[in-house]
mmCIF file of C-alpha atoms in Angstrom:
data_model
loop_
_atom_site.group_PDB
_atom_site.id
_atom_site.type_symbol
_atom_site.label_atom_id
_atom_site.label_comp_id
_atom_site.label_asym_id
_atom_site.label_seq_id
_atom_site.Cartn_x
_atom_site.Cartn_y
_atom_site.Cartn_z
ATOM 1 C CA MET E 1314 0.107 -0.046 -0.284
ATOM 2 C CA THR E 1315 2.650 2.299 0.927
ATOM 3 C CA ASP E 1316 5.317 1.687 -2.220
ATOM 4 C CA PRO E 1317 3.511 3.644 -5.207
ATOM 5 C CA ALA E 1318 5.401 1.495 -7.851
ATOM 6 C CA LEU E 1319 2.988 -1.348 -6.468
ATOM 7 C CA ALA E 1320 0.015 1.253 -5.622
ATOM 8 C CA ALA E 1321 -0.691 2.182 -8.647
ATOM 9 C CA ASN E 1322 -1.713 -1.474 -9.647
ATOM 10 C CA ILE E 1323 -3.867 -2.337 -7.206
ATOM 11 C CA ASP E 1324 -8.160 -2.453 -8.539
ATOM 12 C CA ASN E 1325 -9.111 0.985 -7.249
ATOM 13 C CA GLU E 1326 -11.581 -0.547 -4.668
ATOM 14 C CA MET E 1327 -9.129 -2.400 -2.675
ATOM 15 C CA THR E 1328 -8.212 0.950 -1.153
ATOM 16 C CA TYR E 1329 -11.474 1.351 -0.059
ATOM 17 C CA HIS E 1330 -11.351 -1.878 1.610
ATOM 18 C CA CYS E 1331 -7.879 -1.044 2.967
ATOM 19 C CA ALA E 1332 -9.397 1.799 4.706
ATOM 20 C CA TYR E 1333 -12.910 0.159 6.085
ATOM 21 C CA ALA E 1334 -10.109 -2.520 7.737
ATOM 22 C CA LEU E 1335 -7.821 0.288 8.899
ATOM 23 C CA PRO E 1336 -8.846 0.133 12.879
ATOM 24 C CA ALA E 1337 -9.401 -3.507 12.689
ATOM 25 C CA VAL E 1338 -6.121 -3.778 11.254
ATOM 26 C CA ALA E 1339 -4.823 -1.327 14.356
ATOM 27 C CA VAL E 1340 -6.805 -3.158 16.945
ATOM 28 C CA THR E 1341 -4.519 -6.632 15.506
ATOM 29 C CA LEU E 1342 -1.311 -5.742 15.570
ATOM 30 C CA GLY E 1343 -1.656 -3.506 18.613
ATOM 31 C CA LYS E 1344 0.086 -0.061 19.401
ATOM 32 C CA GLU E 1345 3.123 -1.790 19.834
ATOM 33 C CA ASN E 1346 3.159 -2.446 16.452
ATOM 34 C CA TRP E 1347 1.375 1.394 15.049
ATOM 35 C CA ALA E 1348 5.450 1.625 13.144
ATOM 36 C CA LEU E 1349 4.248 -1.266 10.600
ATOM 37 C CA LEU E 1350 0.773 0.506 9.971
ATOM 38 C CA LYS E 1351 1.877 4.359 9.848
ATOM 39 C CA GLY E 1352 2.493 4.763 6.951
ATOM 40 C CA THR E 1353 -0.537 2.975 5.579
ATOM 41 C CA THR E 1354 -2.685 5.034 7.528
ATOM 42 C CA GLU E 1355 -0.980 8.174 5.976
ATOM 43 C CA ALA E 1356 -1.435 6.502 2.779
ATOM 44 C CA LEU E 1357 -4.859 6.196 2.488
ATOM 45 C CA ALA E 1358 -5.106 9.552 4.172
ATOM 46 C CA GLY E 1359 -3.593 10.668 1.029
ATOM 47 C CA ASP E 1360 -6.049 9.140 -1.788
ATOM 48 C CA MET E 1361 -7.243 10.816 -4.356
ATOM 49 C CA GLN E 1362 -10.793 8.901 -3.919
ATOM 50 C CA TYR E 1363 -12.463 11.058 -1.481
ATOM 51 C CA LYS E 1364 -14.584 7.625 -0.335
ATOM 52 C CA VAL E 1365 -10.966 6.526 0.932
ATOM 53 C CA ARG E 1366 -10.362 9.442 2.849
ATOM 54 C CA ARG E 1367 -14.187 9.517 4.312
ATOM 55 C CA THR E 1368 -13.358 6.439 5.721
ATOM 56 C CA VAL E 1369 -9.820 7.044 7.357
ATOM 57 C CA ALA E 1370 -11.819 10.397 8.736
ATOM 58 C CA SER E 1371 -14.848 8.007 10.590
ATOM 59 C CA GLY E 1372 -12.143 6.046 11.549
ATOM 60 C CA LEU E 1373 -9.705 8.178 12.899
ATOM 61 C CA HIS E 1374 -11.546 8.088 17.035
ATOM 62 C CA GLU E 1375 -11.069 3.703 16.504
ATOM 63 C CA ILE E 1376 -7.489 4.692 15.720
ATOM 64 C CA ALA E 1377 -7.034 6.982 18.977
ATOM 65 C CA ALA E 1378 -8.863 4.956 21.006
ATOM 66 C CA ILE E 1379 -6.089 1.974 20.480
ATOM 67 C CA LEU E 1380 -2.944 4.386 20.362
ATOM 68 C CA GLY E 1381 -3.387 6.950 23.045
ATOM 69 C CA PRO E 1382 -3.509 10.913 23.313
ATOM 70 C CA GLU E 1383 0.841 10.774 23.041
ATOM 71 C CA LEU E 1384 0.555 8.297 19.773
ATOM 72 C CA THR E 1385 -2.408 10.662 18.768
ATOM 73 C CA THR E 1386 -1.851 13.996 18.948
ATOM 74 C CA ALA E 1387 1.725 13.035 17.608
ATOM 75 C CA ASP E 1388 0.617 11.573 14.474
ATOM 76 C CA LEU E 1389 -2.264 12.039 14.621
ATOM 77 C CA THR E 1390 -3.413 15.682 14.956
ATOM 78 C CA PRO E 1391 -1.520 16.438 11.401
ATOM 79 C CA LEU E 1392 -4.502 13.568 9.699
ATOM 80 C CA PHE E 1393 -6.724 15.142 11.147
ATOM 81 C CA ASP E 1394 -5.955 18.506 10.257
ATOM 82 C CA GLY E 1395 -5.453 17.672 6.626
ATOM 83 C CA PHE E 1396 -9.202 16.353 6.925
ATOM 84 C CA LEU E 1397 -10.601 19.475 8.286
ATOM 85 C CA LYS E 1398 -9.581 21.404 4.772
ATOM 86 C CA ASP E 1399 -10.786 18.380 2.791
ATOM 87 C CA LEU E 1400 -14.562 18.300 0.283
ATOM 88 C CA ASP E 1401 -17.588 18.300 2.992
ATOM 89 C CA GLU E 1402 -17.913 14.527 1.756
ATOM 90 C CA VAL E 1403 -14.917 13.488 3.832
ATOM 91 C CA ARG E 1404 -15.602 15.795 7.133
ATOM 92 C CA ILE E 1405 -18.363 14.283 8.268
ATOM 93 C CA GLY E 1406 -16.585 11.728 9.042
ATOM 94 C CA LEU E 1407 -14.750 13.315 10.650
ATOM 95 C CA LEU E 1408 -17.370 15.529 12.185
ATOM 96 C CA GLN E 1409 -19.383 12.533 13.300
ATOM 97 C CA HIS E 1410 -16.675 11.139 15.716
ATOM 98 C CA LEU E 1411 -15.400 15.185 16.374
ATOM 99 C CA ALA E 1412 -16.294 14.557 20.593
ATOM 100 C CA GLU E 1413 -14.265 11.253 20.603
ATOM 101 C CA PHE E 1414 -10.684 12.260 19.628
ATOM 102 C CA LEU E 1415 -11.072 15.054 20.966
ATOM 103 C CA LYS E 1416 -11.083 13.382 24.091
ATOM 104 C CA LEU E 1417 -7.984 11.061 22.732
ATOM 105 C CA ILE E 1418 -5.446 13.728 22.184
ATOM 106 C CA GLU E 1419 -3.269 15.860 24.499
ATOM 107 C CA GLN E 1420 -5.488 18.244 26.367
ATOM 108 C CA GLU E 1421 -3.139 21.754 24.970
ATOM 109 C CA LYS E 1422 -3.231 20.102 21.810
ATOM 110 C CA SER E 1423 -7.339 19.366 21.573
ATOM 111 C CA ASN E 1424 -6.928 23.469 23.295
ATOM 112 C CA SER E 1425 -5.804 24.519 20.167
ATOM 113 C CA TYR E 1426 -8.915 22.543 17.650
ATOM 114 C CA LEU E 1427 -11.234 25.027 20.357
ATOM 115 C CA MET E 1428 -10.075 28.153 17.160
ATOM 116 C CA LYS E 1429 -10.342 25.292 14.142
ATOM 117 C CA LEU E 1430 -13.697 24.647 15.503
ATOM 118 C CA PHE E 1431 -15.222 27.421 13.566
ATOM 119 C CA ASP E 1432 -14.058 25.554 9.899
ATOM 120 C CA PHE E 1433 -16.446 23.572 10.079
ATOM 121 C CA VAL E 1434 -19.039 26.697 9.763
ATOM 122 C CA GLN E 1435 -18.168 27.242 5.932
ATOM 123 C CA THR E 1436 -19.229 24.355 3.502
ATOM 124 C CA ASP E 1437 -18.718 23.552 0.589
ATOM 125 C CA ASN E 1438 -22.266 23.556 -0.021
ATOM 126 C CA GLU E 1439 -24.554 25.778 1.868
ATOM 127 C CA SER E 1440 -27.520 24.099 0.804
ATOM 128 C CA ASN E 1441 -26.009 20.749 3.547
ATOM 129 C CA TRP E 1442 -28.063 21.358 6.031
ATOM 130 C CA ARG E 1443 -27.616 18.417 8.113
ATOM 131 C CA PHE E 1444 -23.984 18.777 8.252
ATOM 132 C CA ARG E 1445 -24.355 22.074 10.191
ATOM 133 C CA GLU E 1446 -26.866 20.258 12.330
ATOM 134 C CA GLU E 1447 -24.169 17.087 12.673
ATOM 135 C CA LEU E 1448 -22.523 20.094 13.857
ATOM 136 C CA ALA E 1449 -24.157 21.633 16.215
ATOM 137 C CA LYS E 1450 -24.886 17.644 17.227
ATOM 138 C CA GLN E 1451 -21.086 16.996 18.256
ATOM 139 C CA LEU E 1452 -20.865 21.141 19.834
ATOM 140 C CA LEU E 1453 -23.489 19.745 22.612
ATOM 141 C CA GLN E 1454 -20.342 16.495 23.712
ATOM 142 C CA VAL E 1455 -17.187 18.974 23.368
ATOM 143 C CA VAL E 1456 -18.490 21.954 25.737
ATOM 144 C CA THR E 1457 -17.682 19.496 28.718
ATOM 145 C CA LEU E 1458 -14.015 18.742 27.756
ATOM 146 C CA PHE E 1459 -13.280 22.349 27.814
ATOM 147 C CA LYS E 1460 -13.386 25.297 30.798
ATOM 148 C CA PRO E 1461 -17.017 27.203 30.368
ATOM 149 C CA CYS E 1462 -15.192 31.241 29.607
ATOM 150 C CA ASP E 1463 -13.565 28.760 26.540
ATOM 151 C CA THR E 1464 -16.562 27.417 25.002
ATOM 152 C CA VAL E 1465 -18.581 30.409 25.354
ATOM 153 C CA LYS E 1466 -15.544 32.357 23.739
ATOM 154 C CA TYR E 1467 -15.209 29.552 21.108
ATOM 155 C CA ILE E 1468 -17.911 27.400 20.522
ATOM 156 C CA GLY E 1469 -20.684 30.163 21.812
ATOM 157 C CA PHE E 1470 -19.880 31.837 18.839
ATOM 158 C CA ILE E 1471 -20.803 29.159 16.360
ATOM 159 C CA ALA E 1472 -24.285 28.510 18.675
ATOM 160 C CA ILE E 1473 -25.205 31.990 17.144
ATOM 161 C CA ASN E 1474 -24.298 31.844 13.708
ATOM 162 C CA LEU E 1475 -25.642 27.903 14.091
ATOM 163 C CA LEU E 1476 -28.922 30.082 15.588
ATOM 164 C CA CYS E 1477 -29.323 31.890 12.638
ATOM 165 C CA ASP E 1478 -29.551 29.312 10.539
ATOM 166 C CA LYS E 1479 -32.429 28.532 7.340
ATOM 167 C CA ILE E 1480 -33.508 25.136 8.947
ATOM 168 C CA ALA E 1481 -35.137 24.481 12.136
ATOM 169 C CA ALA E 1482 -33.626 21.045 13.232
ATOM 170 C CA VAL E 1483 -29.937 23.465 12.391
ATOM 171 C CA ARG E 1484 -31.945 26.099 14.893
ATOM 172 C CA GLU E 1485 -32.764 24.102 17.411
ATOM 173 C CA ALA E 1486 -29.679 21.727 18.180
ATOM 174 C CA ALA E 1487 -28.003 24.896 18.798
ATOM 175 C CA LEU E 1488 -30.270 26.310 21.259
ATOM 176 C CA THR E 1489 -29.691 22.981 22.840
ATOM 177 C CA LEU E 1490 -26.622 23.646 22.655
ATOM 178 C CA LEU E 1491 -26.481 27.250 24.354
ATOM 179 C CA TYR E 1492 -28.808 25.767 27.222
ATOM 180 C CA ILE E 1493 -26.086 23.726 27.752
ATOM 181 C CA PHE E 1494 -23.769 26.617 27.576
ATOM 182 C CA LYS E 1495 -25.897 28.337 30.116
ATOM 183 C CA TYR E 1496 -26.311 25.466 32.616
ATOM 184 C CA ASN E 1497 -22.336 24.223 32.389
ATOM 185 C CA TYR E 1498 -21.757 28.198 32.624
ATOM 186 C CA GLU E 1499 -23.793 28.432 35.951
ATOM 187 C CA THR E 1500 -22.007 25.626 37.916
#
């Protein structure tokens, strides 16, 4: 998989199946053999097909759970950053497990993602309201990971932005998020 000369001869569907099985292979190999899988993970994360990248992005949190905070922060956050700038079809895989991933990285690095969360508000297609709804739902879980003053400062701006959305389901999720802010800030 990691040798470009051999990868050129691989069936297009093979890379998708490799990406799908990646978390299971990581479980089998374990944290101590991560070096054997790291190159393949990076190759799949940079694949030309968006469905391969989306599949890797969707399983990133599972690999992070195996690796632990130190290796996850060192090796998986660069992949996370790359997926954050990718197509919406790839970013949704990342977004659906955002809170789980942020729990699994070192706190200092996790705090740096507070400022990057607004990147999820920017979408390729404005009519993709389910993406914004998923963002609001994930932020409901993310608020518990940070100090209340930080969540109000960074996530509050996103919540207010989502509160002005055209779609009622997005506004409802944003309103729930603001309620959680109020509750967390008072306690």
